[in-house]
Amino acid sequence: MPSRAQRLLQIEDYLFSFIDETRELAEGVGLAIVPLGVGDCDLPTPPHVVEAMRQAVRDPLSHRYPPYAGTQVMRVAAAKFLARRFQITVDPDTEVVVTLGNKEAMAHLALAYIEPGDVVLVPDPAYPVYETWARFCGGEVFRVPLRAENGFLPDFDAIPRDIAARAKLFWVCYPNNPTAALATAEFFDGLAQFALDHDIIVASDAAYTEIYYDTEPPPSFLESPGAMDCGIEFHSLSKAYNMPGWRVGFATGNADVVDALRTVKTNTDSGTFSAVQHAAVAALTDTTSYPDQLRHTYRTRMHILCDGLEAAGLDILRPKATFYCLVRNPGGYTSTGFAKKLLNDAHVLSIPASRFGPGGEGYVRLTVCAEIELIHEAIRRITHVDW
Ligand SMILES: Cc1ncc(COP(=O)(O)O)c(C=O)c1O
């Protein structure tokens, strides 16, 4: 058997291997686990979106190869969504490309730009794909710390000048996974200026912009002055419309960067199933109250979780967006130790935030992608843990 490529050998196990390991461990001893680990939407895709798919799948035209950059109808729907939600004007032909979800597209952006020796600025902690693909491409990762005292926003002054000079990509994600932090428009303005000053592409992961509560709708990076000159943003239907299994989203921003991404994709995948794009259009042009109902559901669940954790004496960072909540180590544990204690003593599955980078040490991440009854059950169990 030939040896695996070096790039695979240097990659740590994907973070969710922790979940599989612990789940197996728990199942081995017959425990009923409350799964608050993975952010996998537990609610169904809305019926009108499923119906759009049902109709489209009967159309033989859907069965052919789709256009590489996505259907014109989907790209126009994406542009209209951006105009409606963020007041961003983009050209659907040159500034939008349909993707198989953010994960795929973000990986391919690295392939479009990163060569050995190039620096990629990656927040710490962060969704692992930014760092993994920087390394797959031979890039050098500079971890930009996200600290609670800075609202989990990167401090540009903490990036050395020589690193900034060699950097090609700067990843950001707001609302943020795993910290649930929000970016302000002022922060995004400063980011655009920093990127333009140092000739860096900002890659903005906007997977969670529609999951917010107790706050104004979060801004897009592309609203900032100069952002269209240096940025690309990844939007996903996974979280906003409970469509994680459908694998559909779109990337938008600077035409040259979108073109580079499109070139990699054209040579890699053959586009998103046209029927899925049809369903995505039904979501992007939706005028029902579905998104509000979804936010209301997450808000209710999150309040129950946070109130319960606080009543149990735990220190949490109360989120206003995403379906994640960071819980501070109650003392004496590593993140992994804390997660194991939750698993062993409360039979609650969490993710050690250190799995998102060293900056996550000291926290575990819980999600509210679970029914209210399960959240109540998790709280009941956690309340009895002797820390
Ligand atoms: C920050 C972040 N970006 C991207 C994704 C993946 O999005 P998609 O389903 O569109 O690939 C996730 C999934 O959990 C995520 O947390």
Short mmCIF file of C-alpha atoms and ligand atoms in Angstrom, two decimals:
data_model
loop_
_atom_site.label_atom_id
_atom_site.label_comp_id
_atom_site.label_asym_id
_atom_site.label_seq_id
_atom_site.Cartn_x
_atom_site.Cartn_y
_atom_site.Cartn_z
CA MET A 1 0.00 0.00 0.00
CA PRO A 2 1.61 3.32 -1.01
CA SER A 3 2.12 5.80 1.82
CA ARG A 4 -0.37 8.58 2.31
CA ALA A 5 0.54 12.09 1.23
CA GLN A 6 2.51 14.09 3.74
CA ARG A 7 -0.30 16.64 3.89
CA LEU A 8 -2.60 14.04 5.41
CA LEU A 9 -0.08 12.87 7.96
CA GLN A 10 0.35 16.34 9.43
CA ILE A 11 -3.37 16.92 9.95
CA GLU A 12 -4.80 16.20 13.35
CA ASP A 13 -7.95 14.12 13.53
CA TYR A 14 -10.94 16.17 12.54
CA LEU A 15 -12.50 17.64 15.62
CA PHE A 16 -15.62 15.53 15.46
CA SER A 17 -13.58 12.38 15.99
CA PHE A 18 -13.76 13.40 19.68
CA ILE A 19 -17.50 13.09 19.49
CA ASP A 20 -17.39 9.70 17.83
CA GLU A 21 -14.84 8.44 20.36
CA THR A 22 -16.83 9.62 23.34
CA ARG A 23 -20.13 8.42 21.93
CA GLU A 24 -18.65 4.96 21.43
CA LEU A 25 -17.24 5.05 24.93
CA ALA A 26 -20.62 6.00 26.33
CA GLU A 27 -22.53 3.46 24.30
CA GLY A 28 -20.07 0.83 25.48
CA VAL A 29 -21.18 1.34 29.07
CA GLY A 30 -24.84 1.75 28.19
CA LEU A 31 -25.28 5.44 29.01
CA ALA A 32 -28.08 7.52 27.50
CA ILE A 33 -26.25 10.55 26.26
CA VAL A 34 -27.73 14.02 25.79
CA PRO A 35 -26.00 15.14 22.60
CA LEU A 36 -25.21 18.86 22.83
CA GLY A 37 -21.96 18.57 20.88
CA VAL A 38 -22.36 18.95 17.13
CA GLY A 39 -24.11 21.96 15.60
CA ASP A 40 -26.25 19.81 13.32
CA CYS A 41 -29.66 21.44 12.90
CA ASP A 42 -32.26 19.05 14.32
CA LEU A 43 -35.29 20.76 12.76
CA PRO A 44 -36.67 19.84 9.33
CA THR A 45 -36.20 21.92 6.19
CA PRO A 46 -39.33 24.11 5.75
CA PRO A 47 -42.12 22.44 3.73
CA HIS A 48 -42.19 25.03 0.93
CA VAL A 49 -38.50 24.38 0.25
CA VAL A 50 -39.02 20.61 0.24
CA GLU A 51 -41.97 21.10 -2.11
CA ALA A 52 -39.84 23.17 -4.52
CA MET A 53 -37.34 20.32 -4.57
CA ARG A 54 -40.09 17.73 -5.14
CA GLN A 55 -41.29 19.59 -8.21
CA ALA A 56 -37.81 20.23 -9.58
CA VAL A 57 -36.66 16.67 -9.20
CA ARG A 58 -39.42 15.54 -11.61
CA ASP A 59 -38.11 17.84 -14.33
CA PRO A 60 -35.70 15.93 -16.63
CA LEU A 61 -33.78 19.16 -17.20
CA SER A 62 -32.70 18.92 -13.55
CA HIS A 63 -31.06 15.60 -14.30
CA ARG A 64 -28.42 17.07 -16.58
CA TYR A 65 -25.10 18.57 -15.48
CA PRO A 66 -25.87 21.93 -13.88
CA PRO A 67 -24.04 25.11 -14.98
CA TYR A 68 -20.65 25.21 -13.20
CA ALA A 69 -21.15 28.60 -11.57
CA GLY A 70 -24.72 27.80 -10.56
CA THR A 71 -28.00 28.50 -12.31
CA GLN A 72 -28.69 32.07 -13.33
CA VAL A 73 -31.91 31.93 -11.29
CA MET A 74 -30.04 30.96 -8.12
CA ARG A 75 -27.33 33.58 -8.62
CA VAL A 76 -29.96 36.28 -9.15
CA ALA A 77 -31.86 35.06 -6.06
CA ALA A 78 -28.61 35.23 -4.07
CA ALA A 79 -27.95 38.80 -5.27
CA LYS A 80 -31.50 39.84 -4.35
CA PHE A 81 -31.17 38.22 -0.93
CA LEU A 82 -27.97 40.21 -0.29
CA ALA A 83 -29.65 43.44 -1.42
CA ARG A 84 -32.67 42.80 0.79
CA ARG A 85 -30.86 41.59 3.89
CA PHE A 86 -27.63 43.63 3.83
CA GLN A 87 -27.99 46.39 1.25
CA ILE A 88 -25.14 44.91 -0.80
CA THR A 89 -25.25 45.20 -4.58
CA VAL A 90 -23.50 42.41 -6.48
CA ASP A 91 -23.48 41.34 -10.11
CA PRO A 92 -24.96 37.82 -10.23
CA ASP A 93 -22.86 36.95 -13.29
CA THR A 94 -19.42 37.97 -12.08
CA GLU A 95 -19.67 38.34 -8.31
CA VAL A 96 -21.62 35.22 -7.28
CA VAL A 97 -20.82 31.52 -7.56
CA VAL A 98 -23.08 28.76 -6.25
CA THR A 99 -21.32 26.32 -3.92
CA LEU A 100 -21.80 22.91 -2.35
CA GLY A 101 -21.97 24.67 1.02
CA ASN A 102 -19.38 26.76 2.80
CA LYS A 103 -17.05 23.93 3.79
CA GLU A 104 -16.35 22.87 0.23
CA ALA A 105 -16.01 26.39 -1.10
CA MET A 106 -13.76 27.60 1.71
CA ALA A 107 -11.44 24.65 1.12
CA HIS A 108 -11.28 25.50 -2.56
CA LEU A 109 -10.48 29.14 -1.87
CA ALA A 110 -7.27 28.00 -0.19
CA LEU A 111 -6.44 25.93 -3.27
CA ALA A 112 -6.98 29.00 -5.44
CA TYR A 113 -4.52 31.20 -3.53
CA ILE A 114 -2.17 29.41 -1.16
CA GLU A 115 1.27 28.22 -2.16
CA PRO A 116 4.03 26.88 0.09
CA GLY A 117 5.31 29.67 2.31
CA ASP A 118 2.26 31.90 2.02
CA VAL A 119 0.80 33.00 5.33
CA VAL A 120 -2.85 32.44 6.19
CA LEU A 121 -4.30 34.39 9.12
CA VAL A 122 -6.62 32.10 11.04
CA PRO A 123 -8.55 33.11 14.15
CA ASP A 124 -7.93 31.05 17.27
CA PRO A 125 -10.29 29.39 18.15
CA ALA A 126 -11.96 28.73 14.78
CA TYR A 127 -13.83 26.28 12.58
CA PRO A 128 -11.02 23.85 11.66
CA VAL A 129 -11.36 23.96 7.85
CA TYR A 130 -9.55 27.33 7.52
CA GLU A 131 -6.38 25.96 9.11
CA THR A 132 -6.56 22.46 7.64
CA TRP A 133 -6.73 23.71 4.07
CA ALA A 134 -4.05 26.33 4.60
CA ARG A 135 -1.80 23.45 5.65
CA PHE A 136 -2.98 21.13 2.84
CA CYS A 137 -1.75 23.80 0.43
CA GLY A 138 1.61 24.14 2.19
CA GLY A 139 0.72 27.49 3.74
CA GLU A 140 2.00 28.81 7.03
CA VAL A 141 -0.74 29.45 9.58
CA PHE A 142 -0.56 32.46 11.86
CA ARG A 143 -3.15 32.12 14.61
CA VAL A 144 -4.78 35.43 15.45
CA PRO A 145 -6.03 35.20 19.05
CA LEU A 146 -9.68 35.84 19.79
CA ARG A 147 -9.93 36.90 23.41
CA ALA A 148 -13.00 37.33 25.56
CA GLU A 149 -11.76 40.75 26.72
CA ASN A 150 -11.78 41.94 23.06
CA GLY A 151 -15.24 40.54 22.38
CA PHE A 152 -13.54 37.67 20.48
CA LEU A 153 -12.53 40.08 17.71
CA PRO A 154 -8.98 39.92 16.31
CA ASP A 155 -6.60 42.64 17.40
CA PHE A 156 -4.88 43.88 14.22
CA ASP A 157 -1.99 45.31 16.25
CA ALA A 158 -1.16 41.78 17.44
CA ILE A 159 -0.29 40.73 13.87
CA PRO A 160 3.44 41.32 13.25
CA ARG A 161 4.22 43.50 10.22
CA ASP A 162 6.30 40.82 8.47
CA ILE A 163 3.47 38.31 8.91
CA ALA A 164 0.94 40.78 7.51
CA ALA A 165 3.28 41.41 4.58
CA ARG A 166 3.38 37.69 3.70
CA ALA A 167 -0.29 36.98 4.40
CA LYS A 168 -2.63 36.22 1.52
CA LEU A 169 -5.85 35.24 3.30
CA PHE A 170 -7.45 36.46 6.52
CA TRP A 171 -10.31 34.24 7.72
CA VAL A 172 -13.08 35.64 9.86
CA CYS A 173 -16.44 34.22 10.91
CA TYR A 174 -19.18 36.36 12.49
CA PRO A 175 -21.50 35.46 14.11
CA ASN A 176 -18.73 33.22 15.34
CA ASN A 177 -18.37 29.53 15.85
CA PRO A 178 -17.39 28.54 18.55
CA THR A 179 -17.56 31.77 20.62
CA ALA A 180 -20.95 33.06 19.30
CA ALA A 181 -19.41 36.57 19.20
CA LEU A 182 -20.80 39.22 16.88
CA ALA A 183 -18.80 41.63 14.74
CA THR A 184 -19.62 45.30 14.69
CA ALA A 185 -19.72 47.29 11.46
CA GLU A 186 -16.76 49.30 12.84
CA PHE A 187 -14.72 46.12 13.23
CA PHE A 188 -15.50 45.09 9.65
CA ASP A 189 -14.55 48.59 8.43
CA GLY A 190 -11.18 48.27 10.20
CA LEU A 191 -10.71 44.78 8.75
CA ALA A 192 -11.27 46.03 5.21
CA GLN A 193 -8.76 48.83 5.78
CA PHE A 194 -6.20 46.41 7.24
CA ALA A 195 -6.66 44.04 4.28
CA LEU A 196 -6.32 46.83 1.71
CA ASP A 197 -3.25 48.24 3.47
CA HIS A 198 -1.52 44.83 3.39
CA ASP A 199 -2.92 43.42 0.14
CA ILE A 200 -4.73 40.53 1.85
CA ILE A 201 -7.96 38.80 0.83
CA VAL A 202 -10.57 38.71 3.58
CA ALA A 203 -12.46 35.41 3.54
CA SER A 204 -15.61 35.92 5.56
CA ASP A 205 -17.52 32.84 6.66
CA ALA A 206 -21.11 34.05 6.99
CA ALA A 207 -22.66 30.67 7.87
CA TYR A 208 -24.51 32.07 10.91
CA THR A 209 -25.68 35.55 9.85
CA GLU A 210 -29.35 34.52 9.99
CA ILE A 211 -29.17 32.84 13.42
CA TYR A 212 -29.44 35.77 15.86
CA TYR A 213 -31.71 36.90 18.68
CA ASP A 214 -31.68 39.63 21.33
CA THR A 215 -29.76 41.78 18.83
CA GLU A 216 -30.04 43.62 15.52
CA PRO A 217 -29.46 41.50 12.37
CA PRO A 218 -25.67 41.01 12.13
CA PRO A 219 -23.85 42.91 9.37
CA SER A 220 -22.00 41.47 6.40
CA PHE A 221 -18.32 42.20 5.87
CA LEU A 222 -19.14 43.20 2.30
CA GLU A 223 -21.08 46.24 3.55
CA SER A 224 -17.83 47.91 4.65
CA PRO A 225 -16.16 50.51 2.43
CA GLY A 226 -13.51 48.80 0.27
CA ALA A 227 -14.67 45.28 1.17
CA MET A 228 -15.65 44.43 -2.41
CA ASP A 229 -12.05 45.27 -3.40
CA CYS A 230 -10.52 42.73 -1.04
CA GLY A 231 -13.14 40.27 0.17
CA ILE A 232 -15.15 37.19 -0.51
CA GLU A 233 -17.99 36.02 1.69
CA PHE A 234 -19.44 32.53 2.04
CA HIS A 235 -23.18 32.22 2.62
CA SER A 236 -24.83 28.92 3.40
CA LEU A 237 -28.36 27.59 3.41
CA SER A 238 -27.36 24.96 6.00
CA LYS A 239 -28.10 26.88 9.19
CA ALA A 240 -30.48 29.57 7.94
CA TYR A 241 -32.91 27.09 6.38
CA ASN A 242 -32.11 23.83 8.14
CA MET A 243 -30.55 22.41 5.00
CA PRO A 244 -27.16 21.05 6.15
CA GLY A 245 -27.63 17.79 4.25
CA TRP A 246 -28.57 19.50 0.98
CA ARG A 247 -25.10 20.96 0.47
CA VAL A 248 -25.83 24.34 -1.02
CA GLY A 249 -24.65 27.90 -0.53
CA PHE A 250 -23.00 30.68 -2.49
CA ALA A 251 -19.83 32.73 -2.43
CA THR A 252 -19.90 36.40 -3.33
CA GLY A 253 -17.56 39.37 -3.37
CA ASN A 254 -14.65 40.64 -5.41
CA ALA A 255 -15.08 39.48 -9.02
CA ASP A 256 -11.46 38.39 -9.40
CA VAL A 257 -11.56 36.28 -6.22
CA VAL A 258 -14.92 34.79 -7.20
CA ASP A 259 -13.43 33.97 -10.60
CA ALA A 260 -10.43 32.22 -9.00
CA LEU A 261 -12.76 30.15 -6.83
CA ARG A 262 -14.94 29.34 -9.83
CA THR A 263 -11.86 28.12 -11.73
CA VAL A 264 -10.93 25.66 -8.97
CA LYS A 265 -14.50 24.47 -8.66
CA THR A 266 -14.98 24.03 -12.40
CA ASN A 267 -11.99 21.73 -12.35
CA THR A 268 -13.15 19.84 -9.27
CA ASP A 269 -16.90 19.45 -8.96
CA SER A 270 -19.64 19.68 -11.54
CA GLY A 271 -21.92 22.00 -9.65
CA THR A 272 -24.83 21.71 -7.27
CA PHE A 273 -27.76 19.50 -8.37
CA SER A 274 -30.13 21.87 -10.23
CA ALA A 275 -33.13 20.65 -8.23
CA VAL A 276 -31.31 21.57 -5.00
CA GLN A 277 -30.61 25.02 -6.44
CA HIS A 278 -34.30 25.30 -7.24
CA ALA A 279 -35.10 24.56 -3.59
CA ALA A 280 -32.43 27.05 -2.48
CA VAL A 281 -34.15 29.73 -4.58
CA ALA A 282 -37.39 29.01 -2.69
CA ALA A 283 -35.46 29.63 0.55
CA LEU A 284 -33.61 32.75 -0.64
CA THR A 285 -36.78 34.39 -1.95
CA ASP A 286 -38.86 33.30 1.05
CA THR A 287 -41.28 35.87 2.38
CA THR A 288 -42.80 33.63 5.07
CA SER A 289 -42.14 34.11 8.75
CA TYR A 290 -40.04 30.93 8.80
CA PRO A 291 -36.68 32.62 9.60
CA ASP A 292 -38.29 34.51 12.52
CA GLN A 293 -39.83 31.31 13.86
CA LEU A 294 -36.48 29.55 13.63
CA ARG A 295 -34.74 32.36 15.50
CA HIS A 296 -37.50 32.26 18.11
CA THR A 297 -36.95 28.52 18.59
CA TYR A 298 -33.20 28.90 19.08
CA ARG A 299 -33.69 31.89 21.36
CA THR A 300 -36.11 29.97 23.59
CA ARG A 301 -33.81 26.97 23.75
CA MET A 302 -30.76 29.15 24.41
CA HIS A 303 -32.44 31.00 27.27
CA ILE A 304 -33.40 27.68 28.89
CA LEU A 305 -29.85 26.39 28.52
CA CYS A 306 -28.17 29.55 29.78
CA ASP A 307 -30.56 30.10 32.70
CA GLY A 308 -30.12 26.47 33.72
CA LEU A 309 -26.33 26.52 33.49
CA GLU A 310 -26.14 29.72 35.52
CA ALA A 311 -28.51 28.31 38.12
CA ALA A 312 -26.20 25.28 38.29
CA GLY A 313 -23.36 27.68 39.18
CA LEU A 314 -21.55 27.57 35.83
CA ASP A 315 -20.08 30.62 34.19
CA ILE A 316 -21.25 31.07 30.61
CA LEU A 317 -20.87 33.59 27.81
CA ARG A 318 -24.49 34.37 26.98
CA PRO A 319 -24.82 34.29 23.17
CA LYS A 320 -26.91 36.62 21.04
CA ALA A 321 -26.40 34.61 17.86
CA THR A 322 -25.57 31.12 16.57
CA PHE A 323 -26.71 28.02 18.41
CA TYR A 324 -23.53 27.70 20.47
CA CYS A 325 -22.76 28.59 24.05
CA LEU A 326 -19.29 28.58 25.60
CA VAL A 327 -19.14 27.40 29.20
CA ARG A 328 -16.13 28.32 31.34
CA ASN A 329 -14.19 25.59 33.06
CA PRO A 330 -15.45 25.57 36.67
CA GLY A 331 -11.86 25.18 37.86
CA GLY A 332 -9.00 22.74 37.65
CA TYR A 333 -9.93 21.08 34.37
CA THR A 334 -8.59 21.33 30.86
CA SER A 335 -11.24 21.78 28.18
CA THR A 336 -11.01 18.09 27.41
CA GLY A 337 -11.14 17.19 31.10
CA PHE A 338 -14.20 19.40 31.53
CA ALA A 339 -15.92 17.76 28.54
CA LYS A 340 -15.07 14.30 29.87
CA LYS A 341 -16.43 15.21 33.29
CA LEU A 342 -19.68 16.39 31.67
CA LEU A 343 -19.84 13.16 29.76
CA ASN A 344 -18.97 10.83 32.61
CA ASP A 345 -20.89 12.51 35.43
CA ALA A 346 -23.81 14.13 33.57
CA HIS A 347 -23.85 12.03 30.41
CA VAL A 348 -23.96 15.24 28.40
CA LEU A 349 -21.93 15.45 25.21
CA SER A 350 -20.12 18.75 24.62
CA ILE A 351 -17.07 19.72 22.56
CA PRO A 352 -13.89 20.89 24.27
CA ALA A 353 -13.38 24.34 22.74
CA SER A 354 -9.64 23.62 22.61
CA ARG A 355 -10.48 21.40 19.63
CA PHE A 356 -11.03 24.67 17.73
CA GLY A 357 -7.50 25.83 18.57
CA PRO A 358 -5.45 26.51 21.70
CA GLY A 359 -7.39 29.75 22.21
CA GLY A 360 -10.45 27.68 23.12
CA GLU A 361 -8.70 26.15 26.14
CA GLY A 362 -10.72 26.61 29.29
CA TYR A 363 -14.14 26.27 27.68
CA VAL A 364 -16.50 23.64 26.36
CA ARG A 365 -19.02 24.38 23.63
CA LEU A 366 -22.65 23.30 23.96
CA THR A 367 -25.27 23.60 21.23
CA VAL A 368 -29.02 24.01 21.32
CA CYS A 369 -29.56 21.82 18.27
CA ALA A 370 -31.71 19.63 20.48
CA GLU A 371 -35.31 19.64 21.63
CA ILE A 372 -36.24 21.58 24.75
CA GLU A 373 -36.90 18.40 26.72
CA LEU A 374 -33.33 17.26 26.08
CA ILE A 375 -31.96 20.62 27.16
CA HIS A 376 -33.96 20.43 30.40
CA GLU A 377 -32.64 16.92 30.91
CA ALA A 378 -29.05 18.08 30.36
CA ILE A 379 -29.54 20.85 32.93
CA ARG A 380 -31.04 18.43 35.47
CA ARG A 381 -28.02 16.19 35.12
CA ILE A 382 -25.43 18.98 35.13
CA THR A 383 -27.00 20.45 38.29
CA HIS A 384 -26.02 17.29 40.18
CA VAL A 385 -22.38 17.22 39.10
CA ASP A 386 -19.93 17.71 41.91
CA TRP A 387 -17.22 19.97 40.50
C1 LIG B 1 -18.27 28.32 11.08
C2 LIG B 1 -18.81 27.32 10.12
N1 LIG B 1 -18.61 27.50 8.81
C3 LIG B 1 -19.08 26.63 7.91
C4 LIG B 1 -19.77 25.50 8.30
C5 LIG B 1 -20.24 24.52 7.27
O1 LIG B 1 -21.23 25.09 6.50
P1 LIG B 1 -21.83 24.30 5.26
O2 LIG B 1 -22.84 23.32 5.77
O3 LIG B 1 -22.42 25.37 4.40
O4 LIG B 1 -20.68 23.61 4.59
C6 LIG B 1 -20.01 25.27 9.66
C7 LIG B 1 -20.74 24.06 10.09
O5 LIG B 1 -20.91 23.77 11.23
C8 LIG B 1 -19.52 26.21 10.59
O6 LIG B 1 -19.72 26.05 11.89
#
